[in-house]
Structure formats: C-alpha cells, structure tokens
PDB file of C-alpha atoms in Angstrom:
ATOM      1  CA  UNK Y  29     -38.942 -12.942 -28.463  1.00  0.00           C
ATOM      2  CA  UNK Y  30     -40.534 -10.359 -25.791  1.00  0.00           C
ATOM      3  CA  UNK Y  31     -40.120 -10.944 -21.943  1.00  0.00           C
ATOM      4  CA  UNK Y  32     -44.330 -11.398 -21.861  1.00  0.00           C
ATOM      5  CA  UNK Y  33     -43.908 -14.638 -24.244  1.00  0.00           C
ATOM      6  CA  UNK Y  34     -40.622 -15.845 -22.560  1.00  0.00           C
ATOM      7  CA  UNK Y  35     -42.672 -16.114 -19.382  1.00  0.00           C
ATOM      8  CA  UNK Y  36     -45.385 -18.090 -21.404  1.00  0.00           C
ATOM      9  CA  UNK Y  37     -42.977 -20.896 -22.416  1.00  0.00           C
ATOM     10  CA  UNK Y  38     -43.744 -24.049 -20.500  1.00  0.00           C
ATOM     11  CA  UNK Y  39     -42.885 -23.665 -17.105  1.00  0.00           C
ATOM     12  CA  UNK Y  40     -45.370 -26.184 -15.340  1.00  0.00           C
ATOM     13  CA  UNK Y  41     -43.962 -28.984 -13.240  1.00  0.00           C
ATOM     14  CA  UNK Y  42     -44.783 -31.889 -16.134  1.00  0.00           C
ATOM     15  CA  UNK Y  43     -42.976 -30.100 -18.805  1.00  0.00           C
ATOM     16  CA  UNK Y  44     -39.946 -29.520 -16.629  1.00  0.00           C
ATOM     17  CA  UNK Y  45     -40.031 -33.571 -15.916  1.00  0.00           C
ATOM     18  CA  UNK Y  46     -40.748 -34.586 -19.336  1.00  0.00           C
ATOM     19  CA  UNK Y  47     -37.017 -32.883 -20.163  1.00  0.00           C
ATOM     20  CA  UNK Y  48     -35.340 -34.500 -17.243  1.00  0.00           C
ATOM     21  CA  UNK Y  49     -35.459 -30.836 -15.030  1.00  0.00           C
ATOM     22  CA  UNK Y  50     -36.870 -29.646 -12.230  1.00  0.00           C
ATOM     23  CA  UNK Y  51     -38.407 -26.132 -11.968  1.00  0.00           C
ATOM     24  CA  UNK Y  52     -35.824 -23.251 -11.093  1.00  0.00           C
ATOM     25  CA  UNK Y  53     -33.279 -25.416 -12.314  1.00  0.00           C
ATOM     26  CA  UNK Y  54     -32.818 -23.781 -15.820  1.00  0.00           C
ATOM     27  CA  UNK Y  55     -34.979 -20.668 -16.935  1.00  0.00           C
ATOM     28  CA  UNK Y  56     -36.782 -21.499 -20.109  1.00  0.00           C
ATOM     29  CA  UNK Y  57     -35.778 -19.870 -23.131  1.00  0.00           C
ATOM     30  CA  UNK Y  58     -37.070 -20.990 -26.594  1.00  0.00           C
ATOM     31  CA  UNK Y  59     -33.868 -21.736 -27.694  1.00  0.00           C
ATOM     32  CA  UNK Y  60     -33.491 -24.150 -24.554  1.00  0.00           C
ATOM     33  CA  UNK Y  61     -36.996 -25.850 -25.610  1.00  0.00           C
ATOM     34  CA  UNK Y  62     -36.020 -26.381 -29.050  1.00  0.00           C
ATOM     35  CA  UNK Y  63     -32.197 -27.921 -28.375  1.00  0.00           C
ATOM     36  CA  UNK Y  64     -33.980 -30.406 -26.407  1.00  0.00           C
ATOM     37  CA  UNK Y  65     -36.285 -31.800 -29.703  1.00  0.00           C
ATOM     38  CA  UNK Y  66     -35.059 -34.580 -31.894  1.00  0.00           C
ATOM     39  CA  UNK Y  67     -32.978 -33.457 -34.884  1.00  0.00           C
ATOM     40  CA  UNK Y  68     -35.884 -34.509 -37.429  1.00  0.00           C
ATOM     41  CA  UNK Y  69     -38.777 -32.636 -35.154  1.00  0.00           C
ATOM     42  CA  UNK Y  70     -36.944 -29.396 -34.814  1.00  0.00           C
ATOM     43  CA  UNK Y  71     -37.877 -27.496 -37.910  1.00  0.00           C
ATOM     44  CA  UNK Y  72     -41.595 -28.932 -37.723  1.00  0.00           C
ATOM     45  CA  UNK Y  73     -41.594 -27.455 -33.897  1.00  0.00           C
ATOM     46  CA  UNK Y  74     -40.139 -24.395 -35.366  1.00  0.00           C
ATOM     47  CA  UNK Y  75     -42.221 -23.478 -38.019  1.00  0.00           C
ATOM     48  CA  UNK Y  76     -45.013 -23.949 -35.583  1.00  0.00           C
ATOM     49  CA  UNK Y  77     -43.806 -21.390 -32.918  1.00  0.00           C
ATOM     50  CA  UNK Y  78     -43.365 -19.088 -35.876  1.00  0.00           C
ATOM     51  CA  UNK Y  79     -46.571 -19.515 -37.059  1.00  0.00           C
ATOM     52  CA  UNK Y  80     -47.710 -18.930 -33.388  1.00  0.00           C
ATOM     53  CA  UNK Y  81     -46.229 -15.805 -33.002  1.00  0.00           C
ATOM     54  CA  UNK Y  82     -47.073 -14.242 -36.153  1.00  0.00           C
ATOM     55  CA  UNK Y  83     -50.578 -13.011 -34.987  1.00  0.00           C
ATOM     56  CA  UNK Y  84     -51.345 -15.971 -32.836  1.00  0.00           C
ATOM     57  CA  UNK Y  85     -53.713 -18.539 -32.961  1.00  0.00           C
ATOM     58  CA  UNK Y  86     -53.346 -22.086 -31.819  1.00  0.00           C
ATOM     59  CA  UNK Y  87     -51.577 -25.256 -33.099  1.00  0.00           C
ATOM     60  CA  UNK Y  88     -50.754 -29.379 -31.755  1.00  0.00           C
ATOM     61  CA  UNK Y  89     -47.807 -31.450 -32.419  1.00  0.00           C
ATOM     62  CA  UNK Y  90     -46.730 -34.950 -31.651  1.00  0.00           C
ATOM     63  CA  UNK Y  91     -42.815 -34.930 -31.243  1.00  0.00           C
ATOM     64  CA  UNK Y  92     -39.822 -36.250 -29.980  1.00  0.00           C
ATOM     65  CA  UNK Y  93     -38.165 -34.875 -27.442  1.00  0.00           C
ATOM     66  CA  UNK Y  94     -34.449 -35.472 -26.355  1.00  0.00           C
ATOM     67  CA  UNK Y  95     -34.427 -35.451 -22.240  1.00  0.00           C
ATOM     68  CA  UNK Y  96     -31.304 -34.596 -20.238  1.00  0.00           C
ATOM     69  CA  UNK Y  97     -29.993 -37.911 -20.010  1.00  0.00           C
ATOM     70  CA  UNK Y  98     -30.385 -38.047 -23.771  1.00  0.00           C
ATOM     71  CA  UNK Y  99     -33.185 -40.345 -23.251  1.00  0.00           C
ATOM     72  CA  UNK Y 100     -36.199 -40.010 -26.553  1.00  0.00           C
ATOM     73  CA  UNK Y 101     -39.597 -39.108 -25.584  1.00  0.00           C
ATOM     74  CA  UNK Y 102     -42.448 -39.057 -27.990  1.00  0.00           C
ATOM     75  CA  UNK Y 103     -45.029 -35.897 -26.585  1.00  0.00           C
ATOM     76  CA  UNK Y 104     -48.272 -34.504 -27.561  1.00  0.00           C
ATOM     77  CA  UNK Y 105     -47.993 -30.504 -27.171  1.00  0.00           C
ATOM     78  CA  UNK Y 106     -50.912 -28.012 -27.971  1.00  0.00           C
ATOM     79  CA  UNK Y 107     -50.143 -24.609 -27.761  1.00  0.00           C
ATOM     80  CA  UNK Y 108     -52.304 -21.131 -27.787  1.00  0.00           C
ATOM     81  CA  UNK Y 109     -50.248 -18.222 -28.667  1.00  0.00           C
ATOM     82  CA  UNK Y 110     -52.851 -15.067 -27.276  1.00  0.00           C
ATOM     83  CA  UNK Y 111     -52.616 -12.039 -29.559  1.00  0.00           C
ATOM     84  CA  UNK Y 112     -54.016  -8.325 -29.108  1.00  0.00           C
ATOM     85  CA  UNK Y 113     -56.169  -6.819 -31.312  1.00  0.00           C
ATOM     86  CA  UNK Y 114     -53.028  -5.655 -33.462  1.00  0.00           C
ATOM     87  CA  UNK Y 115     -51.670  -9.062 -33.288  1.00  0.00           C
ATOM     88  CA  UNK Y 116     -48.809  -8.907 -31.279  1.00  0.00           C
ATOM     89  CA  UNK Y 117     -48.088 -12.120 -29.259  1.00  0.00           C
ATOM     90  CA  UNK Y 118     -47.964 -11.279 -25.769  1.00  0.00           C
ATOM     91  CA  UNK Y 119     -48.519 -14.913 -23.879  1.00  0.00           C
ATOM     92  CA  UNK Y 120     -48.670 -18.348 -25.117  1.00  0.00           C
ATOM     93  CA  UNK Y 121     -49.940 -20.935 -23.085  1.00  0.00           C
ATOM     94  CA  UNK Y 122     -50.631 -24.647 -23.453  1.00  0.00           C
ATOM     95  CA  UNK Y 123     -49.343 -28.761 -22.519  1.00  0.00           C
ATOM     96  CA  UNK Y 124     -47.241 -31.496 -22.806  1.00  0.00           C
ATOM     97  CA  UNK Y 125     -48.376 -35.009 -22.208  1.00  0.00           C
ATOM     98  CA  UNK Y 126     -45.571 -37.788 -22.411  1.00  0.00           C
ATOM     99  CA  UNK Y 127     -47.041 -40.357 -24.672  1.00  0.00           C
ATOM    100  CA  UNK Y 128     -43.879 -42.477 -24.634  1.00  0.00           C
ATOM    101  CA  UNK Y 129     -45.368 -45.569 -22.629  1.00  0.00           C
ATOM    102  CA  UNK Y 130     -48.663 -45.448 -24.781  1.00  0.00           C
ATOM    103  CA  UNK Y 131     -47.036 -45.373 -27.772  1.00  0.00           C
ATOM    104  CA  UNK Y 132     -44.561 -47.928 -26.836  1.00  0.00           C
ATOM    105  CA  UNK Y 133     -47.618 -50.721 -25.703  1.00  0.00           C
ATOM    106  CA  UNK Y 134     -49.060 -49.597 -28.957  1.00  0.00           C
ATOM    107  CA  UNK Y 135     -46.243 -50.563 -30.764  1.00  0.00           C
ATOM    108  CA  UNK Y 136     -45.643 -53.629 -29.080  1.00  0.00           C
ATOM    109  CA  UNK Y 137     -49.269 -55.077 -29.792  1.00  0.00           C
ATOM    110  CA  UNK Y 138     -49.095 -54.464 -33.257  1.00  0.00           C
ATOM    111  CA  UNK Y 139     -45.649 -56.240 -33.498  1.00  0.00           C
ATOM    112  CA  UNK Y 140     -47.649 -58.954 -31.507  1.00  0.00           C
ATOM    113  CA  UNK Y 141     -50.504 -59.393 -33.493  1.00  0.00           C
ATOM    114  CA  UNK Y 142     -48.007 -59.146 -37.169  1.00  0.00           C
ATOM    115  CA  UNK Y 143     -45.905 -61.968 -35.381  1.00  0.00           C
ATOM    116  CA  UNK Y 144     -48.823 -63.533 -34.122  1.00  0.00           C
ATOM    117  CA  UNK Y 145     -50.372 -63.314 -38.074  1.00  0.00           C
ATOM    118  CA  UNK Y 146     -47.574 -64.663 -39.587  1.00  0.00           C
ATOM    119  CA  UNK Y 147     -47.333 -68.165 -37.205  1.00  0.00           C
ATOM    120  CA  UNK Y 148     -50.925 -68.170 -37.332  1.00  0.00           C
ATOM    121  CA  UNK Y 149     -51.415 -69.050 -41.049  1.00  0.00           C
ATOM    122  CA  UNK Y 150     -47.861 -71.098 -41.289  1.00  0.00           C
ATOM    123  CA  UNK Y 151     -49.847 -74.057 -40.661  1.00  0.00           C
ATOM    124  CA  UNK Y 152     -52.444 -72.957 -43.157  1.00  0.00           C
ATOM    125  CA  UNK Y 153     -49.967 -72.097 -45.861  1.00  0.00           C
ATOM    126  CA  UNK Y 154     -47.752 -75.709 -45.156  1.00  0.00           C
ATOM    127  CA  UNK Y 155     -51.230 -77.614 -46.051  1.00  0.00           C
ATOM    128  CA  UNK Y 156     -51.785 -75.414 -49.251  1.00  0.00           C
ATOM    129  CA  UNK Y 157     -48.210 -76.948 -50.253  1.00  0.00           C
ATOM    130  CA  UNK Y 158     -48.646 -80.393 -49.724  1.00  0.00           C
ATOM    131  CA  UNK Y 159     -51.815 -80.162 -51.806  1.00  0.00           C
ATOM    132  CA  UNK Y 160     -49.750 -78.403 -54.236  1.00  0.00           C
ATOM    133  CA  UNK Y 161     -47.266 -81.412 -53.854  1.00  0.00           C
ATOM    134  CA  UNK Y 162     -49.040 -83.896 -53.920  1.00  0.00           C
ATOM    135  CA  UNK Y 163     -51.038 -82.710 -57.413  1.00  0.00           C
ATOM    136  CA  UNK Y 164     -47.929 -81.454 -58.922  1.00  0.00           C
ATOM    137  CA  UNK Y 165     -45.595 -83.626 -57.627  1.00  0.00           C
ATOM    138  CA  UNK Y 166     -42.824 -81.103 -56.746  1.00  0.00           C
ATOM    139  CA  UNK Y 167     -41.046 -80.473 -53.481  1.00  0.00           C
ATOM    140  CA  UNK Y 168     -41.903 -77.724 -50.910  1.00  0.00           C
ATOM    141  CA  UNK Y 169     -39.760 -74.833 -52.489  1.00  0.00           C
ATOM    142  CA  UNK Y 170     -41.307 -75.099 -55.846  1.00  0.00           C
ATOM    143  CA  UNK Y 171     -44.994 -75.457 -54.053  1.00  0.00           C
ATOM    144  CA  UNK Y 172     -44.320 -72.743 -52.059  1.00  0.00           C
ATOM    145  CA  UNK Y 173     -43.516 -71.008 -55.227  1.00  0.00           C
ATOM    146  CA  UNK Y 174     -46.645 -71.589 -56.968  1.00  0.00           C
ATOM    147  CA  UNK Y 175     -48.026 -70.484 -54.429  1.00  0.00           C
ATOM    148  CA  UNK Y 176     -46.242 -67.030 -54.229  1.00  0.00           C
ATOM    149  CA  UNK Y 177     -46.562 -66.469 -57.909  1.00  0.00           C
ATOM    150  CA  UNK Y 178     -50.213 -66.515 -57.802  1.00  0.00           C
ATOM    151  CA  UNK Y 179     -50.074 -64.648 -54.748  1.00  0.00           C
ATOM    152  CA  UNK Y 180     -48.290 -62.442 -56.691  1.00  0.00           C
ATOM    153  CA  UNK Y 181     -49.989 -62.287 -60.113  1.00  0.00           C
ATOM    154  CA  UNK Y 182     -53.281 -61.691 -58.546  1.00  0.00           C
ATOM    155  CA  UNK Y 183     -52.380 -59.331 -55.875  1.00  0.00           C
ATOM    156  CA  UNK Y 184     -53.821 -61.457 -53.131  1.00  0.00           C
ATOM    157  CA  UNK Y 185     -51.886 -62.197 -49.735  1.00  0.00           C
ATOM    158  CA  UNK Y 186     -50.320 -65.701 -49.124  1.00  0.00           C
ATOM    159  CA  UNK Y 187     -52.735 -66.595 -46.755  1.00  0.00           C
ATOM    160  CA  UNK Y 188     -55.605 -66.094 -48.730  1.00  0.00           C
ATOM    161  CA  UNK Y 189     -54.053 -67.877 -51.517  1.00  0.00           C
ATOM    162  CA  UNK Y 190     -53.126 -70.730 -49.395  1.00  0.00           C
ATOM    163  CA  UNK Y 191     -56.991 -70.397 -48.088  1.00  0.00           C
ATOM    164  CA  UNK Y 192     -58.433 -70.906 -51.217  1.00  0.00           C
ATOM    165  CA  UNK Y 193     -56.586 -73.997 -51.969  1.00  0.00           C
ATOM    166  CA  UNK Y 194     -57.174 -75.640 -48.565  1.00  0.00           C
ATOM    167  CA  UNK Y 195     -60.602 -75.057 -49.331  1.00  0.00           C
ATOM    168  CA  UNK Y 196     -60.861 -76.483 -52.771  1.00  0.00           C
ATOM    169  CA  UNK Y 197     -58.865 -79.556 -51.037  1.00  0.00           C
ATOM    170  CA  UNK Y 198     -61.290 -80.087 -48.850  1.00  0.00           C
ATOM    171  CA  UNK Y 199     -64.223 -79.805 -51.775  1.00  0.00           C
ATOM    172  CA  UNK Y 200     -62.716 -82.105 -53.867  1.00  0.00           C
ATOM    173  CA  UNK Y 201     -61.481 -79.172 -55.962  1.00  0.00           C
ATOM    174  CA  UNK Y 202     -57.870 -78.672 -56.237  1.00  0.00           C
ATOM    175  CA  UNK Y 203     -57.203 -79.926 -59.188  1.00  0.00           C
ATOM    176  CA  UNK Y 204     -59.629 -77.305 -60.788  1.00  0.00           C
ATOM    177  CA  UNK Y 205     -57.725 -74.419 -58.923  1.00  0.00           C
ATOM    178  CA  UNK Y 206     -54.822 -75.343 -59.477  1.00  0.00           C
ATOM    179  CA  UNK Y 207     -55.188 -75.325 -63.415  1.00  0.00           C
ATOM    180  CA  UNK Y 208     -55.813 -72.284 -63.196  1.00  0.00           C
ATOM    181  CA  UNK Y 209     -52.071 -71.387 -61.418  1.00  0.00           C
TER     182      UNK Y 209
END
C-alpha cells in the first residue's frame, strides 16, 4: 500500500475510540485495522479493501470489531477509495459508527417480544387442551399432542391451532374440529 492511502486509513478521533486507542497512540497501518476485526469478518473486510483499491470506487460493511481490551463491537463502515483517471488509489476516505448499543436494544426487544409471544398464548394453548380433554378424554400430554400433530400436519403454528379450537369451543363446535384431527 502507498504512503498517500496509508494516510487515508481512519485516523479520526471516533475510529481511534471505537478500537480502544487514542490518536498518536499507534500509527494506522492496514494490517493494524484488520488484526483488530473478528476472525469471521476479516476476509469479508479484506476483500473489500481489495476491491477498493483496485481502481476505486466505494463500498459499506457492518462488522465486528475486536477493541483493545478484547471487547466485540458490531460497526457500520463506508468507505470511498478516490482513484485518478488511470485508476491508481491515492486516498480513501470514509466512517465508522459503533452500532453496538443499537444493536444490542434491538436484540433485546425481539428476545422480549418472542418471550413475551410464547407466555402470551400459554393460556390460550392450556384451554385448547382441556377442550381436547374433555372431548377425547385423554390427559394433557396426549392433548397437547393432538394438538402439535395438527400443528404439524398442516403447517400452522400452535397458537393458531390452539385458536381455532378455542373458537369452535366457544361456537359449540369442537366436536366438528376435532374430527377432523
């Protein structure tokens, strides 16, 4: 790599941060920049920054990086590689944004709301047995089993299954949707 793209590698007080540095601390090499990405993101990262600087062009990335105190961040990186005319690289430019905490809350509602799912039809799915035990006069394992077969055989989630019954319960209707089980 030339001396004009070494001093286009991220030098900005963020991206110095984001790796657990502090400007003039380290001089940025790429090598530097790429032992700091996660195992799994290097070769992505890599193939990137060669694409880069083969003629230029621009390119984004969402990664993990691997910070001094070995601590993972996921960041967002868009890079500009500026080529002449001839299409030699002579500057690249571009940002990091940490996306660790954003990604993290993200992650942490959806966990919520799948948790939240699951205890939110348990109640549903307990009344779509005891109709099924009560008609069929079986225990709760085998009603909970017809009920997962059908869930099964017609590709339908539990819940929906369980749903259905309620509802024919509630009709007067059961007996007729349960026949067909």
């Amino acid at each position: 790599m030339t001396p004009a793209v070494l001093r286009g590698l991220p030098r900005q007080k963020p991206v110095f941060g984001i790796h657990g540095l502090k400007p003039g601390e380290v001089v940025p090499t790429l090598e530097l920049f790429m032992a700091h990405k996660h195992p799994l993101d290097r070769e992505p990262v890599r193939a990137l920054w060669e694409k880069l600087l083969d003629g230029g062009g621009q390119g984004a990335l969402l990664q993990r990086v691997i910070d001094v105190r070995g601590k993972e961040r996921r960041v967002f990186s868009a890079v500009q590689a500026i080529a002449d005319p001839s299409g030699h690289v002579g500057y690249v430019r571009g940002f990091m944004v940490d996306v660790t905490q954003s990604l993290r809350i993200e992650s942490q509602h959806a966990a919520e709301e799948a948790i939240g799912g699951a205890y939110g039809h348990k109640a549903l799915i307990e009344q779509a047995k005891g109709v099924v035990m009560a008609l069929r006069g079986v225990d709760g394992p085998a009603a909970f089993q017809v009920l997962a077969t059908r869930s099964q055989h017609t590709n339908t989630k539990l819940r929906f299954v369980a749903e259905e019954l309620v509802n024919a319960a509630a009709d007067g209707k059961a007996d007729e949707l349960l026949a067909g089980y």
